[in-house]
Amino acid sequence: VYEREMANVFSAEWICIGHVSDWESAGSFRHFNVADRQIIIVRQHDSSLRGFYNTCRHRGSALCETESGRFRAGRIVCPNHAWVYDLSGNLLKTSPLPDGFKLEKESLSLYPVTVESWNGFVFVNLADNPASSLLESLGEEAGLLDNWHMESLAVAHRETHRVACNWKVFWENFLECLHCPGVHPDLCRLVPVYGKGVVSRSDLPVDDPLRSASRLRAGAITWTADGQPLLPPLPGLTDEERNEGMTFVTSLPSVFIVGHIDYVRSVRVSPAAPEATDIVIEWLVEPGCLASGELDIDAMTGFGRQVVLEDARVCELNQRGLRKPLHEHGFLMAQEYDIAWFHD
């Protein structure tokens, strides 16, 4: 099942791999594992990004051994037999050839990977001919975070947590809030609607006052332990966006991104094995906030980390219980309609 999902889901859908600020200058590269395949993403001289499989066209050697770095002199050199490519993947030089032997270098460029960006976040699609563009895939949510101008932000902190569950278990947990009152008491105090066991205010009874209230509790402004911001509000947000306190964009199967009034948080979901998933959390802020050296990283990241780790614990419990051989299938409650949509 896992192998089929890597081939039919993670090799066919748009997969988020990071933020454009991770590629500082021409020649900067990052090396990723997507759908159990090794790819490299390289910044070009015109500042665009291009992607390739991490495979030399000579005999298939891996080109990159490190997670990130910079190709010197704008050249990608195979560490095995020193075949040389430019940043666009074109073959420039091979090992010595016999006299009179000609090689069609133009037919031996690196294997390409489709790369597109949205609001500063970088996505890849491993399909030879993607079924849709990235914007088409994002659908109605594509414009929800435009006012955050995320392409101008920088990653203030990144951390990865290996969770002992299948990737689908993590997404099922994300798509419902029946677990919230028991698992996330602090989150439910910050976001009162979650304390009702639902994700959306529209799921509440028509006479519930929370249907028309701000999503955050009275007096809270952002996702921190006390609900108070540590940074100046991001410019350009509307009054409605500030009052909401959080705006989500979800791109299955790989990422959800949350715009808070003073920072942006992304959570990437990367399958590592049938019962292991890497959760990569990033916090993005205006570059000036990083340059000042006064940002309290622990205070900014603590609440978001707490929520993810609480989810990780129950996801691991869920996976452990699924090992019972007599458990053939579960039962969805009415509030879990998003899980039914996900299964479909």
Coordinates of C-alpha atoms in Angstrom, one line a residue, residues 118-119 139-147 241:
W118 CA 3.2 30.0 -4.6
N119 CA 3.5 33.0 -2.3
G139 CA -8.1 25.8 -5.7
E140 CA -10.2 28.3 -3.7
E141 CA -7.6 28.6 -0.9
A142 CA -4.9 29.9 -3.3
G143 CA -5.6 33.6 -2.4
L144 CA -6.3 33.3 1.3
L145 CA -2.7 34.2 2.4
D146 CA -1.9 36.8 -0.3
N147 CA -1.9 39.7 2.2
E241 CA -7.7 38.8 9.0

